[in-house]
Amino acid sequence: MNTHENNITLIGMPGVGKSTVGVVLAKACGMAFVDTDLVIQEETGLLLQEIIDQKGLDAFAEIEEDVLSRLDVHGSVIATGGSAVYSDKAMKHLGSTGPIVYLRASCEEIISRINNLDSRGIALKPGYTLETLYAERVPLYEKYADITVDSFSVAATVATIREGVRNLNR
């Protein structure tokens, strides 16, 4: 697989397994791993939840767009925050560096996986639930995805992503 120049970017809802799958995928492909939430925390010196609490959702969105739009890595698996798809500029940049993979799970599955909603740094607008967030984001994930993979076991998900990327590169 010729992935050493290209990145593979993972998008999807919080709790779908982007970071977990990303680390295993990077190892399997001999690539580096970048978690953009960690890059944001490193650059700002704040936890995601602290950014949201102290500066608000709009400021968080601006910071996220800025960090993702200038991310300059090669041969990496990139796990994005679930809200990355709100920025067309960021998604176009990430898409220019390699395929974008949407890790898909049902809303029920996402809800069952997330038990720390208040501290996780999820960009929830006032009055939003995970259901409304899911309904709002799924069309954006579908819009930007080159490959859509249902999130099952880590091993099965990694194998499916690798196959999908191979097929794209043909």
Short mmCIF file of N, CA, C and O in Angstrom, two decimals, residues 10-111:
data_model
loop_
_atom_site.label_atom_id
_atom_site.label_comp_id
_atom_site.label_asym_id
_atom_site.label_seq_id
_atom_site.Cartn_x
_atom_site.Cartn_y
_atom_site.Cartn_z
N LEU A 10 -9.44 10.13 9.62
CA LEU A 10 -10.63 9.49 10.17
C LEU A 10 -11.58 10.55 10.70
O LEU A 10 -11.17 11.44 11.46
N ILE A 11 -12.85 10.46 10.28
CA ILE A 11 -13.89 11.35 10.77
C ILE A 11 -15.03 10.50 11.32
O ILE A 11 -15.15 9.32 10.99
N GLY A 12 -15.87 11.10 12.15
CA GLY A 12 -17.02 10.39 12.70
C GLY A 12 -17.38 10.95 14.07
O GLY A 12 -16.69 11.81 14.62
N MET A 13 -18.47 10.45 14.58
CA MET A 13 -18.99 10.92 15.86
C MET A 13 -18.04 10.61 17.01
O MET A 13 -17.26 9.65 16.94
N PRO A 14 -18.12 11.40 18.09
CA PRO A 14 -17.39 11.04 19.30
C PRO A 14 -17.80 9.63 19.74
O PRO A 14 -18.97 9.27 19.62
N GLY A 15 -16.84 8.85 20.19
CA GLY A 15 -17.16 7.51 20.68
C GLY A 15 -17.15 6.43 19.63
O GLY A 15 -17.33 5.26 19.94
N VAL A 16 -16.93 6.81 18.36
CA VAL A 16 -16.96 5.81 17.29
C VAL A 16 -15.66 5.01 17.22
O VAL A 16 -15.62 3.94 16.64
N GLY A 17 -14.61 5.54 17.82
CA GLY A 17 -13.35 4.80 17.86
C GLY A 17 -12.26 5.33 16.96
O GLY A 17 -11.33 4.60 16.61
N LYS A 18 -12.33 6.62 16.59
CA LYS A 18 -11.33 7.18 15.68
C LYS A 18 -9.91 7.08 16.24
O LYS A 18 -8.99 6.69 15.54
N SER A 19 -9.74 7.41 17.51
CA SER A 19 -8.39 7.37 18.11
C SER A 19 -7.91 5.93 18.28
O SER A 19 -6.76 5.61 17.95
N THR A 20 -8.77 5.06 18.76
CA THR A 20 -8.40 3.65 18.96
C THR A 20 -8.07 2.98 17.64
O THR A 20 -7.01 2.36 17.49
N VAL A 21 -8.96 3.11 16.67
CA VAL A 21 -8.74 2.52 15.34
C VAL A 21 -7.52 3.17 14.69
O VAL A 21 -6.71 2.50 14.05
N GLY A 22 -7.38 4.49 14.87
CA GLY A 22 -6.28 5.21 14.25
C GLY A 22 -4.91 4.70 14.66
O GLY A 22 -4.03 4.53 13.83
N VAL A 23 -4.72 4.44 15.95
CA VAL A 23 -3.44 3.94 16.44
C VAL A 23 -3.15 2.57 15.83
O VAL A 23 -2.04 2.32 15.34
N VAL A 24 -4.13 1.68 15.82
CA VAL A 24 -3.93 0.33 15.28
C VAL A 24 -3.71 0.38 13.77
O VAL A 24 -2.84 -0.31 13.24
N LEU A 25 -4.46 1.23 13.07
CA LEU A 25 -4.29 1.39 11.63
C LEU A 25 -2.89 1.92 11.31
O LEU A 25 -2.23 1.43 10.38
N ALA A 26 -2.43 2.91 12.06
CA ALA A 26 -1.10 3.47 11.84
C ALA A 26 -0.03 2.38 12.01
O ALA A 26 0.89 2.27 11.19
N LYS A 27 -0.15 1.58 13.05
CA LYS A 27 0.81 0.49 13.26
C LYS A 27 0.77 -0.49 12.10
O LYS A 27 1.81 -0.92 11.60
N ALA A 28 -0.44 -0.86 11.67
CA ALA A 28 -0.60 -1.86 10.61
C ALA A 28 -0.05 -1.37 9.27
O ALA A 28 0.42 -2.17 8.46
N CYS A 29 -0.08 -0.05 9.05
CA CYS A 29 0.37 0.52 7.78
C CYS A 29 1.77 1.11 7.85
O CYS A 29 2.26 1.65 6.87
N GLY A 30 2.40 1.06 9.00
CA GLY A 30 3.73 1.67 9.16
C GLY A 30 3.69 3.18 9.04
O GLY A 30 4.59 3.79 8.48
N MET A 31 2.63 3.78 9.57
CA MET A 31 2.44 5.23 9.48
C MET A 31 2.52 5.85 10.87
O MET A 31 2.47 5.15 11.88
N ALA A 32 2.64 7.17 10.91
CA ALA A 32 2.57 7.90 12.17
C ALA A 32 1.09 8.08 12.54
O ALA A 32 0.21 7.88 11.71
N PHE A 33 0.84 8.46 13.78
CA PHE A 33 -0.53 8.71 14.24
C PHE A 33 -0.62 10.11 14.82
O PHE A 33 0.23 10.52 15.61
N VAL A 34 -1.64 10.86 14.40
CA VAL A 34 -1.88 12.22 14.89
C VAL A 34 -3.32 12.32 15.35
O VAL A 34 -4.24 12.02 14.59
N ASP A 35 -3.52 12.73 16.60
CA ASP A 35 -4.85 12.98 17.12
C ASP A 35 -5.02 14.50 17.19
O ASP A 35 -4.33 15.16 17.96
N THR A 36 -5.88 15.05 16.35
CA THR A 36 -5.98 16.51 16.26
C THR A 36 -6.50 17.13 17.55
O THR A 36 -6.18 18.28 17.84
N ASP A 37 -7.30 16.39 18.33
CA ASP A 37 -7.72 16.93 19.63
C ASP A 37 -6.51 17.18 20.52
O ASP A 37 -6.44 18.18 21.23
N LEU A 38 -5.53 16.27 20.47
CA LEU A 38 -4.32 16.44 21.27
C LEU A 38 -3.47 17.58 20.74
O LEU A 38 -2.85 18.32 21.53
N VAL A 39 -3.44 17.77 19.42
CA VAL A 39 -2.70 18.89 18.83
C VAL A 39 -3.31 20.21 19.31
O VAL A 39 -2.60 21.14 19.69
N ILE A 40 -4.65 20.28 19.31
CA ILE A 40 -5.34 21.50 19.79
C ILE A 40 -4.99 21.75 21.25
O ILE A 40 -4.67 22.89 21.64
N GLN A 41 -5.03 20.71 22.08
CA GLN A 41 -4.72 20.87 23.50
C GLN A 41 -3.27 21.31 23.70
O GLN A 41 -2.99 22.17 24.53
N GLU A 42 -2.37 20.74 22.90
CA GLU A 42 -0.96 21.10 23.01
C GLU A 42 -0.74 22.57 22.62
O GLU A 42 -0.02 23.30 23.29
N GLU A 43 -1.38 22.99 21.53
CA GLU A 43 -1.18 24.36 21.05
C GLU A 43 -1.81 25.41 21.97
O GLU A 43 -1.28 26.51 22.10
N THR A 44 -2.95 25.06 22.59
CA THR A 44 -3.64 26.05 23.42
C THR A 44 -3.26 25.96 24.89
O THR A 44 -3.48 26.91 25.64
N GLY A 45 -2.72 24.81 25.30
CA GLY A 45 -2.43 24.60 26.71
C GLY A 45 -3.68 24.36 27.54
O GLY A 45 -3.65 24.43 28.76
N LEU A 46 -4.79 24.09 26.86
CA LEU A 46 -6.07 23.85 27.55
C LEU A 46 -6.67 22.53 27.10
O LEU A 46 -6.48 22.11 25.95
N LEU A 47 -7.43 21.89 27.98
CA LEU A 47 -8.22 20.73 27.58
C LEU A 47 -9.34 21.22 26.67
O LEU A 47 -9.77 22.37 26.76
N LEU A 48 -9.84 20.34 25.80
CA LEU A 48 -10.93 20.73 24.90
C LEU A 48 -12.10 21.30 25.68
O LEU A 48 -12.67 22.34 25.31
N GLN A 49 -12.47 20.62 26.78
CA GLN A 49 -13.61 21.08 27.57
C GLN A 49 -13.34 22.46 28.18
O GLN A 49 -14.24 23.28 28.27
N GLU A 50 -12.09 22.72 28.54
CA GLU A 50 -11.74 24.05 29.08
C GLU A 50 -11.87 25.12 28.01
O GLU A 50 -12.34 26.24 28.30
N ILE A 51 -11.49 24.81 26.78
CA ILE A 51 -11.65 25.77 25.68
C ILE A 51 -13.13 26.11 25.52
O ILE A 51 -13.52 27.27 25.43
N ILE A 52 -13.95 25.06 25.47
CA ILE A 52 -15.40 25.25 25.29
C ILE A 52 -15.98 26.05 26.46
O ILE A 52 -16.75 26.99 26.26
N ASP A 53 -15.62 25.67 27.69
CA ASP A 53 -16.16 26.33 28.88
C ASP A 53 -15.70 27.78 29.01
O ASP A 53 -16.47 28.66 29.37
N GLN A 54 -14.41 28.04 28.70
CA GLN A 54 -13.83 29.37 28.93
C GLN A 54 -14.03 30.31 27.74
O GLN A 54 -14.19 31.52 27.93
N LYS A 55 -14.00 29.78 26.54
CA LYS A 55 -14.03 30.64 25.36
C LYS A 55 -15.28 30.50 24.52
O LYS A 55 -15.56 31.35 23.68
N GLY A 56 -16.01 29.39 24.70
CA GLY A 56 -17.25 29.18 23.97
C GLY A 56 -17.05 28.32 22.72
O GLY A 56 -15.93 28.08 22.27
N LEU A 57 -18.19 27.87 22.18
CA LEU A 57 -18.16 26.96 21.03
C LEU A 57 -17.62 27.62 19.77
O LEU A 57 -16.92 26.99 18.98
N ASP A 58 -17.95 28.90 19.56
CA ASP A 58 -17.48 29.58 18.34
C ASP A 58 -15.96 29.69 18.35
O ASP A 58 -15.30 29.46 17.33
N ALA A 59 -15.39 30.04 19.50
CA ALA A 59 -13.93 30.13 19.59
C ALA A 59 -13.29 28.75 19.41
O ALA A 59 -12.26 28.63 18.74
N PHE A 60 -13.90 27.73 19.99
CA PHE A 60 -13.39 26.38 19.81
C PHE A 60 -13.39 26.02 18.32
O PHE A 60 -12.40 25.49 17.80
N ALA A 61 -14.47 26.33 17.62
CA ALA A 61 -14.57 26.02 16.18
C ALA A 61 -13.49 26.75 15.39
O ALA A 61 -12.90 26.17 14.47
N GLU A 62 -13.21 28.00 15.75
CA GLU A 62 -12.16 28.76 15.07
C GLU A 62 -10.78 28.14 15.31
O GLU A 62 -9.96 28.04 14.40
N ILE A 63 -10.53 27.76 16.57
CA ILE A 63 -9.25 27.14 16.90
C ILE A 63 -9.09 25.81 16.16
O ILE A 63 -8.05 25.53 15.56
N GLU A 64 -10.16 25.02 16.16
CA GLU A 64 -10.10 23.73 15.48
C GLU A 64 -9.85 23.91 13.98
O GLU A 64 -9.01 23.23 13.40
N GLU A 65 -10.56 24.84 13.35
CA GLU A 65 -10.37 25.09 11.93
C GLU A 65 -8.93 25.53 11.64
O GLU A 65 -8.30 25.07 10.69
N ASP A 66 -8.41 26.42 12.47
CA ASP A 66 -7.05 26.92 12.29
C ASP A 66 -6.04 25.78 12.38
O ASP A 66 -5.18 25.63 11.51
N VAL A 67 -6.14 24.97 13.42
CA VAL A 67 -5.20 23.86 13.62
C VAL A 67 -5.29 22.85 12.47
O VAL A 67 -4.27 22.45 11.90
N LEU A 68 -6.50 22.46 12.11
CA LEU A 68 -6.67 21.45 11.06
C LEU A 68 -6.27 21.98 9.68
O LEU A 68 -5.70 21.24 8.88
N SER A 69 -6.52 23.25 9.43
CA SER A 69 -6.23 23.83 8.11
C SER A 69 -4.73 23.96 7.83
O SER A 69 -4.32 24.05 6.69
N ARG A 70 -3.94 24.03 8.90
CA ARG A 70 -2.50 24.15 8.69
C ARG A 70 -1.73 22.92 9.15
O ARG A 70 -0.50 22.92 9.18
N LEU A 71 -2.45 21.84 9.45
CA LEU A 71 -1.78 20.60 9.84
C LEU A 71 -0.92 20.13 8.67
O LEU A 71 -1.40 19.99 7.55
N ASP A 72 0.36 19.92 8.93
CA ASP A 72 1.31 19.58 7.87
C ASP A 72 2.04 18.30 8.26
O ASP A 72 3.13 18.34 8.83
N VAL A 73 1.39 17.17 8.01
CA VAL A 73 1.99 15.87 8.30
C VAL A 73 1.87 15.01 7.04
O VAL A 73 1.02 15.26 6.18
N HIS A 74 2.73 14.02 6.95
CA HIS A 74 2.75 13.13 5.79
C HIS A 74 2.88 11.70 6.27
O HIS A 74 3.56 11.45 7.26
N GLY A 75 2.25 10.77 5.56
CA GLY A 75 2.34 9.37 5.95
C GLY A 75 1.76 9.14 7.33
O GLY A 75 2.28 8.34 8.10
N SER A 76 0.67 9.82 7.64
CA SER A 76 0.08 9.73 8.98
C SER A 76 -1.39 9.34 8.91
O SER A 76 -2.10 9.69 7.97
N VAL A 77 -1.82 8.65 9.94
CA VAL A 77 -3.24 8.45 10.19
C VAL A 77 -3.65 9.59 11.12
O VAL A 77 -3.04 9.79 12.16
N ILE A 78 -4.66 10.34 10.70
CA ILE A 78 -5.11 11.51 11.45
C ILE A 78 -6.50 11.23 12.01
O ILE A 78 -7.44 10.99 11.25
N ALA A 79 -6.62 11.23 13.32
CA ALA A 79 -7.93 11.12 13.97
C ALA A 79 -8.39 12.53 14.30
O ALA A 79 -7.70 13.26 15.01
N THR A 80 -9.52 12.94 13.76
CA THR A 80 -10.04 14.28 13.99
C THR A 80 -11.07 14.26 15.11
O THR A 80 -11.61 13.21 15.45
N GLY A 81 -11.35 15.43 15.65
CA GLY A 81 -12.47 15.57 16.56
C GLY A 81 -13.76 15.43 15.76
O GLY A 81 -13.79 15.70 14.56
N GLY A 82 -14.83 15.03 16.43
CA GLY A 82 -16.10 14.83 15.74
C GLY A 82 -16.64 16.06 15.06
O GLY A 82 -17.40 15.97 14.10
N SER A 83 -16.21 17.24 15.52
CA SER A 83 -16.73 18.49 14.97
C SER A 83 -15.90 19.02 13.80
O SER A 83 -16.23 20.06 13.23
N ALA A 84 -14.85 18.32 13.40
CA ALA A 84 -13.98 18.79 12.31
C ALA A 84 -14.76 19.08 11.04
O ALA A 84 -14.42 19.99 10.29
N VAL A 85 -15.82 18.31 10.80
CA VAL A 85 -16.59 18.45 9.54
C VAL A 85 -17.38 19.74 9.45
O VAL A 85 -17.93 20.05 8.39
N TYR A 86 -17.43 20.53 10.52
CA TYR A 86 -18.09 21.83 10.44
C TYR A 86 -17.26 22.83 9.65
O TYR A 86 -17.78 23.87 9.25
N SER A 87 -15.99 22.54 9.43
CA SER A 87 -15.13 23.45 8.70
C SER A 87 -14.83 22.91 7.31
O SER A 87 -14.05 21.97 7.15
N ASP A 88 -15.43 23.53 6.30
CA ASP A 88 -15.16 23.13 4.92
C ASP A 88 -13.68 23.34 4.59
O ASP A 88 -13.05 22.52 3.93
N LYS A 89 -13.12 24.45 5.08
CA LYS A 89 -11.70 24.76 4.83
C LYS A 89 -10.80 23.64 5.38
O LYS A 89 -9.89 23.17 4.69
N ALA A 90 -11.04 23.24 6.61
CA ALA A 90 -10.23 22.18 7.23
C ALA A 90 -10.40 20.86 6.49
O ALA A 90 -9.42 20.15 6.23
N MET A 91 -11.63 20.52 6.14
CA MET A 91 -11.88 19.23 5.48
C MET A 91 -11.27 19.20 4.08
O MET A 91 -10.74 18.16 3.66
N LYS A 92 -11.31 20.32 3.37
CA LYS A 92 -10.66 20.36 2.04
C LYS A 92 -9.16 20.18 2.17
O LYS A 92 -8.53 19.48 1.38
N HIS A 93 -8.56 20.81 3.19
CA HIS A 93 -7.13 20.65 3.42
C HIS A 93 -6.80 19.19 3.73
O HIS A 93 -5.90 18.61 3.11
N LEU A 94 -7.52 18.60 4.67
CA LEU A 94 -7.26 17.20 5.03
C LEU A 94 -7.48 16.27 3.84
O LEU A 94 -6.69 15.35 3.60
N GLY A 95 -8.52 16.53 3.07
CA GLY A 95 -8.81 15.71 1.89
C GLY A 95 -7.75 15.82 0.82
O GLY A 95 -7.54 14.89 0.04
N SER A 96 -7.05 16.95 0.80
CA SER A 96 -5.99 17.13 -0.21
C SER A 96 -4.75 16.31 0.13
O SER A 96 -3.86 16.15 -0.70
N THR A 97 -4.67 15.79 1.36
CA THR A 97 -3.49 15.03 1.80
C THR A 97 -3.70 13.52 1.76
O THR A 97 -2.79 12.77 2.09
N GLY A 98 -4.90 13.09 1.37
CA GLY A 98 -5.17 11.66 1.31
C GLY A 98 -6.64 11.38 1.58
O GLY A 98 -7.42 12.31 1.82
N PRO A 99 -7.01 10.10 1.55
CA PRO A 99 -8.42 9.76 1.70
C PRO A 99 -8.98 10.08 3.09
O PRO A 99 -8.28 10.03 4.10
N ILE A 100 -10.27 10.41 3.10
CA ILE A 100 -11.01 10.64 4.33
C ILE A 100 -11.93 9.45 4.55
O ILE A 100 -12.70 9.08 3.66
N VAL A 101 -11.83 8.86 5.73
CA VAL A 101 -12.60 7.67 6.08
C VAL A 101 -13.61 8.04 7.17
O VAL A 101 -13.22 8.51 8.24
N TYR A 102 -14.88 7.81 6.88
CA TYR A 102 -15.95 8.04 7.85
C TYR A 102 -16.19 6.75 8.60
O TYR A 102 -16.59 5.75 8.02
N LEU A 103 -15.90 6.75 9.90
CA LEU A 103 -16.23 5.62 10.76
C LEU A 103 -17.67 5.82 11.23
O LEU A 103 -17.96 6.76 11.96
N ARG A 104 -18.53 4.91 10.78
CA ARG A 104 -19.97 5.06 11.01
C ARG A 104 -20.44 4.08 12.08
O ARG A 104 -20.03 2.92 12.09
N ALA A 105 -21.30 4.58 12.95
CA ALA A 105 -21.99 3.73 13.92
C ALA A 105 -23.39 4.33 14.10
O ALA A 105 -23.62 5.51 13.81
N SER A 106 -24.31 3.51 14.57
CA SER A 106 -25.67 4.00 14.80
C SER A 106 -25.67 4.98 15.98
O SER A 106 -24.77 4.96 16.83
N CYS A 107 -26.67 5.80 16.03
CA CYS A 107 -26.81 6.76 17.12
C CYS A 107 -26.88 6.00 18.45
O CYS A 107 -26.26 6.39 19.44
N GLU A 108 -27.61 4.89 18.46
CA GLU A 108 -27.75 4.09 19.69
C GLU A 108 -26.39 3.58 20.16
O GLU A 108 -26.08 3.58 21.35
N GLU A 109 -25.56 3.15 19.21
CA GLU A 109 -24.23 2.64 19.54
C GLU A 109 -23.36 3.76 20.12
O GLU A 109 -22.67 3.56 21.12
N ILE A 110 -23.42 4.94 19.51
CA ILE A 110 -22.65 6.09 20.01
C ILE A 110 -23.07 6.42 21.44
O ILE A 110 -22.23 6.59 22.33
N ILE A 111 -24.38 6.49 21.68
CA ILE A 111 -24.89 6.82 23.01
C ILE A 111 -24.41 5.79 24.04
O ILE A 111 -24.01 6.14 25.15
#
